[in-house]
XYZ file of C-alpha atoms in Angstrom:
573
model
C 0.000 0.000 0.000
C 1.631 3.290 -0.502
C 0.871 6.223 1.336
C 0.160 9.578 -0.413
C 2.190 12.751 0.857
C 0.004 15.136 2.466
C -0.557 18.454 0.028
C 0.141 20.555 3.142
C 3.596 19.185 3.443
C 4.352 19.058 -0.184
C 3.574 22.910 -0.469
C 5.092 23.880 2.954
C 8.793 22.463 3.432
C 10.188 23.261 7.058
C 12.487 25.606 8.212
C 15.570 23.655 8.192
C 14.411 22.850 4.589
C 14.196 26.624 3.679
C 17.279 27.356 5.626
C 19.360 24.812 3.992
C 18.147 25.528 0.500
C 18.843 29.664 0.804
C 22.174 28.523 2.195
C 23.488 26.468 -0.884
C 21.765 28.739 -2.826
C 24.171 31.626 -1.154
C 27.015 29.257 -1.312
C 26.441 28.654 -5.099
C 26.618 32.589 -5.850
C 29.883 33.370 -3.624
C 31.374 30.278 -5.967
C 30.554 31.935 -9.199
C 31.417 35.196 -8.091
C 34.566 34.138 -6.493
C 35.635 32.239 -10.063
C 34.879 35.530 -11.659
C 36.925 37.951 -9.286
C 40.009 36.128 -8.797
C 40.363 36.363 -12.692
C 40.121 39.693 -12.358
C 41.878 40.248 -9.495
C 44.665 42.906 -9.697
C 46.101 42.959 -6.502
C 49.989 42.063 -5.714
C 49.501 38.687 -4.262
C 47.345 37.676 -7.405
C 48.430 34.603 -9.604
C 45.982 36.248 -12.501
C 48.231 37.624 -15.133
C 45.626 38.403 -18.009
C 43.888 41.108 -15.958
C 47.277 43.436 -16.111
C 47.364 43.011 -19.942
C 43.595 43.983 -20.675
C 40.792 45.840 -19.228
C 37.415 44.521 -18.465
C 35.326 46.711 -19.908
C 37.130 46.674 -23.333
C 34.929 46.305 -25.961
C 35.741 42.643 -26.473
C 35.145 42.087 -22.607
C 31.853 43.733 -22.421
C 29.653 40.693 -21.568
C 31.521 39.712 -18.856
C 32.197 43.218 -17.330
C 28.085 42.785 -17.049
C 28.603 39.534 -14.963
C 31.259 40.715 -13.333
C 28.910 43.894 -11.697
C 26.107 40.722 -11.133
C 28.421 38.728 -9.608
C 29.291 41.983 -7.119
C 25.407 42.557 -6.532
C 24.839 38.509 -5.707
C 28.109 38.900 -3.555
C 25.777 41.794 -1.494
C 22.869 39.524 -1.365
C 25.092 36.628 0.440
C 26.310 38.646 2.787
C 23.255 40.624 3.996
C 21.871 36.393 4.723
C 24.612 35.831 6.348
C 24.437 38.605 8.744
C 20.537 38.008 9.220
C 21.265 34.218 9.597
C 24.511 33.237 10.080
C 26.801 35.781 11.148
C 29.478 33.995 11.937
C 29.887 31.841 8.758
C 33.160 31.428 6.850
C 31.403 32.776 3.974
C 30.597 35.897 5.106
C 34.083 36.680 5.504
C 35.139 35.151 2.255
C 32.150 37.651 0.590
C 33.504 40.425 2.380
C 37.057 39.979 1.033
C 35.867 39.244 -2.520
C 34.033 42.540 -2.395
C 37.228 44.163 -1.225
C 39.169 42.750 -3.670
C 36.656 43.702 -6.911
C 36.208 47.152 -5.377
C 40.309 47.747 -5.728
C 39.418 46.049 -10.076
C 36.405 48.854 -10.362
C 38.420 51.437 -8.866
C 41.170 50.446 -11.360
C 38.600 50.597 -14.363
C 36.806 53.982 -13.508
C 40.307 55.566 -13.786
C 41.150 54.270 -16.755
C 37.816 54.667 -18.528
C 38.226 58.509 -17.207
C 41.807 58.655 -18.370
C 42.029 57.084 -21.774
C 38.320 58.499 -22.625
C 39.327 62.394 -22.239
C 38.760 63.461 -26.015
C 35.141 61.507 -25.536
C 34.266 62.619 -22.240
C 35.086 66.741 -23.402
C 31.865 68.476 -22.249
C 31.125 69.225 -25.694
C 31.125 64.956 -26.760
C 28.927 64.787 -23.378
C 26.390 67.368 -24.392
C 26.223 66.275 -27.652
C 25.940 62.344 -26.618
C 23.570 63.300 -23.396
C 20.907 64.215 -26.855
C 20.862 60.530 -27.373
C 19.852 57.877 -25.049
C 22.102 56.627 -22.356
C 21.179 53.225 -21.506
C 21.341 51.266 -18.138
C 24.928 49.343 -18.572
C 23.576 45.590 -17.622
C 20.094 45.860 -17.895
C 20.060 45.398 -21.796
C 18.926 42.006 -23.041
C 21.628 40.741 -25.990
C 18.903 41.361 -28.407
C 18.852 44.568 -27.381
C 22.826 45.468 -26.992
C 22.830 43.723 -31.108
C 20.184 46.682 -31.532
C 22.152 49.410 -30.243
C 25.189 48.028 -32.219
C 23.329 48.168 -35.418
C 22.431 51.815 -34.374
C 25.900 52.999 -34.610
C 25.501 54.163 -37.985
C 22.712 56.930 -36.891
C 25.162 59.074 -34.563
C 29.092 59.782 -34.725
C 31.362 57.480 -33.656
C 32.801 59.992 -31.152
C 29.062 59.741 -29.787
C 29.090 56.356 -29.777
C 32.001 55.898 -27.670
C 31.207 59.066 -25.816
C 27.832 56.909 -24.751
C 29.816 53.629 -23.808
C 32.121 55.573 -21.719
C 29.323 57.234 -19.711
C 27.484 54.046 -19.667
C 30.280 52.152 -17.990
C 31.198 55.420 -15.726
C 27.808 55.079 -14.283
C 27.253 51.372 -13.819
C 30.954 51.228 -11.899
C 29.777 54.416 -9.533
C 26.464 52.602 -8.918
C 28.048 49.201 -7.771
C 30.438 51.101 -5.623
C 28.244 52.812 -4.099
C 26.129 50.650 -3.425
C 28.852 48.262 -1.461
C 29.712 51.660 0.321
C 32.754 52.140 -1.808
C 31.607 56.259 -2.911
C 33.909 57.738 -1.489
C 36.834 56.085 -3.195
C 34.897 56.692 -7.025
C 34.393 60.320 -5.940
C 37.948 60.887 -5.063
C 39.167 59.423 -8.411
C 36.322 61.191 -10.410
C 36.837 64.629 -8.707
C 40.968 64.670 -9.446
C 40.470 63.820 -13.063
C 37.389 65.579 -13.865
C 38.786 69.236 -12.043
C 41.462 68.785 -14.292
C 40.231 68.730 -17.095
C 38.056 71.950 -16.171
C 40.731 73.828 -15.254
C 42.916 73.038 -18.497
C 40.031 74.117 -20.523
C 39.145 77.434 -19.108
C 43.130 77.749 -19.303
C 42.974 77.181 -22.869
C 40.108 80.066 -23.036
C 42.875 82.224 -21.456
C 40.852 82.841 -17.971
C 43.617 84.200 -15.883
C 42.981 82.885 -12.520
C 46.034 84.825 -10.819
C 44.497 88.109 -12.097
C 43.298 90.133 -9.267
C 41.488 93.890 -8.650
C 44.714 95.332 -8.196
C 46.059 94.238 -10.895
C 43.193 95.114 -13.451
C 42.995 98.435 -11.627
C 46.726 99.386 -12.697
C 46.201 98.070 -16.394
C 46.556 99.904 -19.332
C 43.074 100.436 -20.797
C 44.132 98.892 -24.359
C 45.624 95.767 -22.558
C 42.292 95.548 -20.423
C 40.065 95.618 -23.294
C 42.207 92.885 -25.064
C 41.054 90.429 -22.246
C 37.599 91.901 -21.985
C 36.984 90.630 -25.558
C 38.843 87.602 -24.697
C 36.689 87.100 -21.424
C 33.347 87.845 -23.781
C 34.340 84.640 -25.983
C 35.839 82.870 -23.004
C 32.186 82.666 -21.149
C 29.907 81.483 -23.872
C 31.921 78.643 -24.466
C 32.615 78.009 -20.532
C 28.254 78.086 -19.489
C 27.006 76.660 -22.563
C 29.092 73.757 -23.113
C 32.216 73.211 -20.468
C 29.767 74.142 -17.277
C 26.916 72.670 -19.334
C 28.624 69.468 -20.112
C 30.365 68.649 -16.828
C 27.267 69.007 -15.087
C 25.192 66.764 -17.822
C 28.420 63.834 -16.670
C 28.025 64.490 -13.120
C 24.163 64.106 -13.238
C 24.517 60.625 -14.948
C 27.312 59.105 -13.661
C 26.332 59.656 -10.063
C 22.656 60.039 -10.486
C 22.280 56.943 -7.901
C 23.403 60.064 -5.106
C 21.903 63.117 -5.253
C 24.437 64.064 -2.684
C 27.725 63.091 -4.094
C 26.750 64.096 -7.678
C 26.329 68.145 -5.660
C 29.518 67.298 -3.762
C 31.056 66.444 -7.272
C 30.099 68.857 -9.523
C 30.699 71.794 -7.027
C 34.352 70.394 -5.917
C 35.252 70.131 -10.180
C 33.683 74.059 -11.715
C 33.375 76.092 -8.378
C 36.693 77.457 -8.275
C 37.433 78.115 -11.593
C 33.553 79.651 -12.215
C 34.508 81.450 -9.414
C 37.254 83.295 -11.215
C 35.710 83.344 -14.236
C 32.672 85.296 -12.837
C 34.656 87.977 -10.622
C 36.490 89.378 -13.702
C 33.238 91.561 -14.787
C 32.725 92.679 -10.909
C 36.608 93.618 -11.200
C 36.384 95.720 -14.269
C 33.477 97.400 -13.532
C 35.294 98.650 -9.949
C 37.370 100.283 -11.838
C 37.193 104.350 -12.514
C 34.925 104.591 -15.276
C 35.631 106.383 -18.061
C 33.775 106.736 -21.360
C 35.638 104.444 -23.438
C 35.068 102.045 -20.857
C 31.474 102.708 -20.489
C 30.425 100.086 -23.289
C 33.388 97.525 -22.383
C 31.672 97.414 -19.227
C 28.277 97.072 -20.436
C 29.268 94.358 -22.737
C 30.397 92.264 -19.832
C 26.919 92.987 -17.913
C 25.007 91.850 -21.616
C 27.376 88.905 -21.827
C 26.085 87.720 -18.207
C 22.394 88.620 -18.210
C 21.901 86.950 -22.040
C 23.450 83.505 -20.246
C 21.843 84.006 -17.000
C 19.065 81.482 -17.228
C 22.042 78.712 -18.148
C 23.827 80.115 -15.597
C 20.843 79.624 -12.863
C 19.676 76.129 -14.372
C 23.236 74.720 -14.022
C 24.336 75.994 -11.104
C 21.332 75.855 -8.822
C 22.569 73.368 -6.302
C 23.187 74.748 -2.865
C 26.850 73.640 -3.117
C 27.139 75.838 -6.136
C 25.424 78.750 -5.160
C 28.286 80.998 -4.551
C 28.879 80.539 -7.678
C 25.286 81.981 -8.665
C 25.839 84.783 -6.764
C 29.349 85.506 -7.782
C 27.759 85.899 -11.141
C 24.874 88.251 -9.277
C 27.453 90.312 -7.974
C 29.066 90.709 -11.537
C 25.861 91.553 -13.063
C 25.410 94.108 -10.521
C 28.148 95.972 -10.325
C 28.535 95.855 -14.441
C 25.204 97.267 -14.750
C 25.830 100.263 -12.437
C 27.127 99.173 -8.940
C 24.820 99.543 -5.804
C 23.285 102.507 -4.086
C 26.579 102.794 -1.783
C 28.816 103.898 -4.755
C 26.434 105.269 -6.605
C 28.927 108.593 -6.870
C 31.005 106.477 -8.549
C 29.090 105.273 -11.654
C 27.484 109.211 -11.651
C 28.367 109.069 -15.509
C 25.469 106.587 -16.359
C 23.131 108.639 -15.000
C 24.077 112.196 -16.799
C 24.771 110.288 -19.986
C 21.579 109.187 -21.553
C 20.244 112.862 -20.982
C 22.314 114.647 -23.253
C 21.388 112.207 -25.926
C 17.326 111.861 -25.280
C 17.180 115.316 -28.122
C 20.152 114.026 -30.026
C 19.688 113.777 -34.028
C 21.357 111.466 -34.245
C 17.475 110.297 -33.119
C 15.970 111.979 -35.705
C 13.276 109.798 -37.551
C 15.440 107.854 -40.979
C 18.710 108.904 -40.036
C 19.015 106.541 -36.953
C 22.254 104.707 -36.321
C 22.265 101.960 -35.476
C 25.409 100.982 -33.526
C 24.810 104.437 -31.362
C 20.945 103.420 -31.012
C 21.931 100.045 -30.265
C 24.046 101.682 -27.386
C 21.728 104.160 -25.777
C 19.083 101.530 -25.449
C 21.157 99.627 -23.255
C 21.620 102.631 -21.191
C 18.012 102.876 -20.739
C 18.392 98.902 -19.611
C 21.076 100.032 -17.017
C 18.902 103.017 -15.900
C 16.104 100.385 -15.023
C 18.565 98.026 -14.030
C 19.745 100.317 -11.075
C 16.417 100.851 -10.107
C 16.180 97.590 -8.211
C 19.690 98.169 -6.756
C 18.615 101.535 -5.768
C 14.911 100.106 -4.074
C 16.935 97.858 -1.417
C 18.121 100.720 0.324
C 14.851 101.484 1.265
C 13.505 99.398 4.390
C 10.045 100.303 4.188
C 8.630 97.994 1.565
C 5.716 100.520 0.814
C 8.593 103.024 -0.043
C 11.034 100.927 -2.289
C 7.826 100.238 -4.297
C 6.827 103.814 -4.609
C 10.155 104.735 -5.378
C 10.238 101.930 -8.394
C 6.672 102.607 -9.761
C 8.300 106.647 -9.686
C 11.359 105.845 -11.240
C 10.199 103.434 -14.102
C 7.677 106.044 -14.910
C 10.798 108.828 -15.240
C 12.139 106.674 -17.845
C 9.360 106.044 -19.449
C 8.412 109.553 -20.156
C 11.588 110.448 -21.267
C 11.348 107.622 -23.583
C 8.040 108.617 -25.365
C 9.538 112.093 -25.368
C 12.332 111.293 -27.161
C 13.362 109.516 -30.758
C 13.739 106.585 -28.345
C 10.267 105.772 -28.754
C 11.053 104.121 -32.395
C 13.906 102.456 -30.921
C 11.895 100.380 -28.173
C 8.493 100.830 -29.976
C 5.302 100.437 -28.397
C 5.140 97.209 -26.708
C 8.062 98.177 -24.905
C 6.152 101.389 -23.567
C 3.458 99.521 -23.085
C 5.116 96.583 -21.645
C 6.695 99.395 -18.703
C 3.502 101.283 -18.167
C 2.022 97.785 -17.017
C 4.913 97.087 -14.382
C 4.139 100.700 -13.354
C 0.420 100.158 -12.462
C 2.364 96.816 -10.742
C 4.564 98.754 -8.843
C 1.712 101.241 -7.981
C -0.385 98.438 -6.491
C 2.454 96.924 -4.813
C 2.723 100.207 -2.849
C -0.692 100.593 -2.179
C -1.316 97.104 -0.535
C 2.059 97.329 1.743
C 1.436 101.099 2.441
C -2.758 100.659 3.329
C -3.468 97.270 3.745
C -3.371 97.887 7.174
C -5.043 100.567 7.738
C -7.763 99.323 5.914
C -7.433 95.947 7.863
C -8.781 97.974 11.340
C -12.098 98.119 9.761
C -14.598 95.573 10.485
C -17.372 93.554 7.839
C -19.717 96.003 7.393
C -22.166 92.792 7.489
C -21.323 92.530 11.290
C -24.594 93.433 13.058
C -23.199 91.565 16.236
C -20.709 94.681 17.465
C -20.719 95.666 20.817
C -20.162 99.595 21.742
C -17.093 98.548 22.985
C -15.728 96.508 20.471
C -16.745 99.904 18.206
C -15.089 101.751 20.195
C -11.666 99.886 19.315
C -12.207 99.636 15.858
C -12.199 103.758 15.689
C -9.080 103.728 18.069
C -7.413 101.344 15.647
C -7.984 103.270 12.583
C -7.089 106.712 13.986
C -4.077 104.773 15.024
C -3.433 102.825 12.029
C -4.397 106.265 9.919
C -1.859 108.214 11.614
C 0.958 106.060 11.187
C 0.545 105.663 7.371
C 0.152 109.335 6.954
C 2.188 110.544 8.953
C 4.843 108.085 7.346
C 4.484 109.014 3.644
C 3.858 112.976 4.193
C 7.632 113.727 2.823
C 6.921 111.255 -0.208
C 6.720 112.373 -3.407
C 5.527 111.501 -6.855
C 6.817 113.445 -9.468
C 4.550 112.540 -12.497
C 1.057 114.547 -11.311
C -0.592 112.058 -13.659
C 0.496 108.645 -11.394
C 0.514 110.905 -8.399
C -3.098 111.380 -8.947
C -4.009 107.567 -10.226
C -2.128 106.407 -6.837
C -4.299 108.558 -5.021
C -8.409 107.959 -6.404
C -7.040 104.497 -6.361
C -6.044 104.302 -2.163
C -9.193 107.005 -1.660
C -11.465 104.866 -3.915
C -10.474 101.638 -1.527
C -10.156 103.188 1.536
C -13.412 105.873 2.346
C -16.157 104.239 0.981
C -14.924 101.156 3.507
C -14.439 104.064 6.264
C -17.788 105.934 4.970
C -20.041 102.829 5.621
C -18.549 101.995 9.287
C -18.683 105.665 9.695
C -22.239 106.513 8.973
C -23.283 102.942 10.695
C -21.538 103.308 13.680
C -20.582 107.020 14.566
C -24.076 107.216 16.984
C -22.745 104.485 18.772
C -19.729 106.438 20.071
C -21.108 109.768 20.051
C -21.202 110.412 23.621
C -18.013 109.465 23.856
C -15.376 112.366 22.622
C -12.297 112.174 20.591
C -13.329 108.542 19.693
C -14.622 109.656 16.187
C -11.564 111.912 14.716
C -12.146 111.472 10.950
C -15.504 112.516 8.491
C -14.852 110.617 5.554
C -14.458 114.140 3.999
C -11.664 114.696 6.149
C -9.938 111.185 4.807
C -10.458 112.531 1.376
C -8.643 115.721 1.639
C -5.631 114.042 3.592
C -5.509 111.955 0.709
C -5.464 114.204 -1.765
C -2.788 116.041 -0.518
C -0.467 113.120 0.009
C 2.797 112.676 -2.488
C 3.213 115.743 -3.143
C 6.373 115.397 -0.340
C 5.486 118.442 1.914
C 6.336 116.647 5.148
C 6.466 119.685 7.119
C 5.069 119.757 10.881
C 2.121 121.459 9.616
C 1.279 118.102 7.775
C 1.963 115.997 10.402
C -1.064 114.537 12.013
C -1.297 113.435 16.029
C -3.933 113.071 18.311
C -4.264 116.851 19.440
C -3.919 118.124 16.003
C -6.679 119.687 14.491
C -8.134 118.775 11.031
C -8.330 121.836 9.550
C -4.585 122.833 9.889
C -3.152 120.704 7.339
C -1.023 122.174 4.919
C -1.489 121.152 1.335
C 1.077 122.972 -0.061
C 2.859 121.079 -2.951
C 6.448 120.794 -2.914
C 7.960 119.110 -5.932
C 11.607 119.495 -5.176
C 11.445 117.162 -2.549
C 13.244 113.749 -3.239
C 11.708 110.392 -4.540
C 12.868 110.512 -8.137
C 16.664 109.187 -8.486
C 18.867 111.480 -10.911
């Protein structure tokens, strides 16, 4: 009679069963790997004499560099049962040396791919080969590697081997990294890579050892020999040695978002950094009007590859460099308010040309034209500079919304206007109104804020009582505030104005007239009609600020004076 197996214990071996089968199982893949290592192995002791005559990931070796990294993740698996299970196994230790010893073999390979792959791995080969697909080195089925052979046709052979070589790069990081090797494929990567960087920017003649000092004592016709130098020097540095490095870094060490920032910033800071303080340099310099445009050309050069410059250095590791290139733009485009007596000549200039003929409708030239626009760019360009000075936030947007309007009067006034045309007036009147807004929400918004929903039937005579007390208060302090302001342009000083009066009384006239009876017994609560809010309005901005105009809780309403005073400041000449 035979007895039939239960399906229970058919389907559901025992521990020991499990245990021993994972075990073997473990065993197996430490014997493969270990086969595959040894031949590979490179250190002193080693009887293997074909891995000091080749490389494994030659093209003929290509398959088995692909085992090779397998056999290196199976090693990981073993040992991470080992520790869970049996951490005191023979194997474990023989794992942890074979990992040791293919670590020292991948360490050996990433230099050499880095080294004998420099004219493939330029930043230009990278940006160009980054356009193409970069497959995952291991993960390709034959089929599919036979496809991407037969594909070689369709892109440059420098691409080609450009791809392979960032292929392998980032399969050899991953595996290290992953057995907690990073460090050691940083270090190589970092020496090589900075290298490289600083021999190009070398070859682009960017004179690291030039300081202020020195440009400050240079003749003006050896200066503007490495200005134009500089001018050719950057495009070529952002848009494809900046450009490319970072497209490498990204790849080959995309498996760490943190040592692809430590990477990247170690290789390009420093010589961005020097790259980027030449314009801030030059334009510390006395400026004369030769220099004038040399100095502009180095703020156009910066702000037309700005938005490279901000895409590929926007990691916090980089950001000095960011603002290195900030500070350039800056101080190229007219410095900040602090020396603002210094860079007095771009101010004066553009006036002396706004009636110029050379302006005259048909006989405009170009080159000049071309020139004076750019002035009205720096004009607008201090602006902002200028607007930080100011710590009241109401202010610095009053004093923008002022300013652009300046400039764009003098621009309609003048020949400029067919130089920018209308969308560019149009395009400035809008940031204007913007700027006009801004000021009214920071400078009123608060004021405004002490009044309650007029919907609120639930108010108690004392709660009333504050409200009043916190708009007198509230009142005050605005006015009282922006009495010495001034708007010179009557027609935006008078649109600023019905706009705050048109937002602010008829929300004061309706609490007024619902709730003045409330308080009337009650004297000095109720201090402003919403006639008398009207004419304090009206005769804001015109920057009397005298003590006449300066309201308090004794003063009377009738004393203000409304004087205008237009020489008052606000406008920046």
């Amino acid at each position: 009679m035979f007895h039939k197996q239960s399906p229970s214990s058919s389907r559901n071996p025992s521990p020991h069963h499990r245990h021993k089968f994972s075990e073997t199982l473990m065993d197996d893949r430490i014997e493969i790997a270990q086969a595959l290592i040894s031949k590979w192995d490179v250190s002193p002791n080693s009887d293997s004499l074909y891995c000091n005559i080749t490389n494994l990931f030659a093209a003929d070796n290509r398959h088995e560099a692909k085992q090779y990294l397998n056999s290196i993740r199976e090693l990981q698996t073993a040992m991470q049962y080992y520790i869970s299970h049996e951490p005191t196994s023979e194997n474990l230790a023989l794992a942890q040396n074979l990992t040791q010893i293919a670590m020292k073999r991948l360490e050996r390979e990433f230099y050499i791919i880095l080294r004998s792959n420099r004219q493939h791995l330029d930043p230009e080969s990278v940006s160009r080969a980054s356009r193409s697909s970069v497959s995952e080195f291991g993960n390709e089925s034959e089929e599919e590697e036979e496809e991407s052979r037969d594909g070689e046709d369709s892109i440059s052979e420098v691409e080609f081997f450009s791809m392979s070589a960032m292929e392998d790069l980032k399969a050899i990081s991953e595996c290290m990294i992953s057995a907690g090797y990073g460090k050691e494929c940083i270090k190589i990567y970092k020496s090589i890579r900075k290298s490289i960087v600083d021999e190009a920017l070398y070859h682009l003649n960017v004179d690291s050892r030039l300081s202020f000092a020195q440009i400050q004592k240079m003749a003006w016709e050896v200066l503007e020999v490495k200005i134009k130098t500089w001018l050719n020097a950057v495009k070529v540095a952002v848009k494809t040695l900046f450009y490319g490095e970072r497209i490498l870094c990204d790849l080959v060490f995309s498996s760490s978002p943190s040592m692809r920032e430590s990477c990247f910033a170690d290789i390009t800071t420093e010589g961005a950094m020097y790259l980027f303080v030449f314009p801030e340099n030059v334009a510390k310099c006395k400026k004369a009007p030769e220099r004038m445009f040399r100095t502009l050309d180095l703020y156009e050069a910066i702000a037309e590859l700005w938005p490279e410059i901000e895409s590929i250095f926007d990691l916090e590791s980089s950001s000095t460099v960011k603002q290195q290139a900030i500070s350039s733009l800056i101080e190229a485009r007219g410095g900040s308010p602090s020396n603002s007596n210094r860079f007095r000549f771009y101010l004066h200039y553009p006036e002396a040309y706004f009636g110029s003929p050379l302006f005259d409708e048909g006989t405009v030239n170009s080159a000049i034209s071309t020139r004076l626009a750019w002035l009205v760019l720096l004009m607008l360009c201090k602006l902002d500079g200028r607007a930080e000075m100011y710590k009241d936030a109401a202010l610095s947007y009053l004093f923008l919304a002022n300013n652009l309007q300046y400039v764009v009067n003098k621009v309609q006034k003048s020949s400029l206007k067919f130089l920018h045309g209308d969308e560019w007036i149009k395009k400035h009147e809008a940031k204007v109104r913007q700027y006009a807004s801004n000021y009214e929400r920071m400078g009123w918004s608060k004021v405004l804020a002490t009044l309650p929903d007029i919907n609120d039937n639930q108010m108690t005579a004392q709660q009333v009582t504050e409200c009043f007390r916190s708009f007198n208060s509230s009142f005050e302090e605005a006015y009282n505030k922006q009495a010495s302001w001034v708007v010179s342009d009557s027609k935006l000083r008078d649109q600023i104005k019905i706009s705050v009066a048109g937002k602010l009384v008829p929300a004061y006239s309706e609490f007024y007239e619902k709730y003045r009876q409330v308080v009337a017994r009650k004297g000095g609560i109720v201090r402003f009609t919403p006639v008398d809010l009207e004419n304090y309005l009206s005769d804001l901005l015109f920057g009397t600020g005298g003590s006449s105009s300066h309201l308090s809780s004794s003063s009377s309403l009738s004393s203000l004076n409304s004087s205008p005073t237009h020489s008052r400041g606000g406008r920046s000449r």
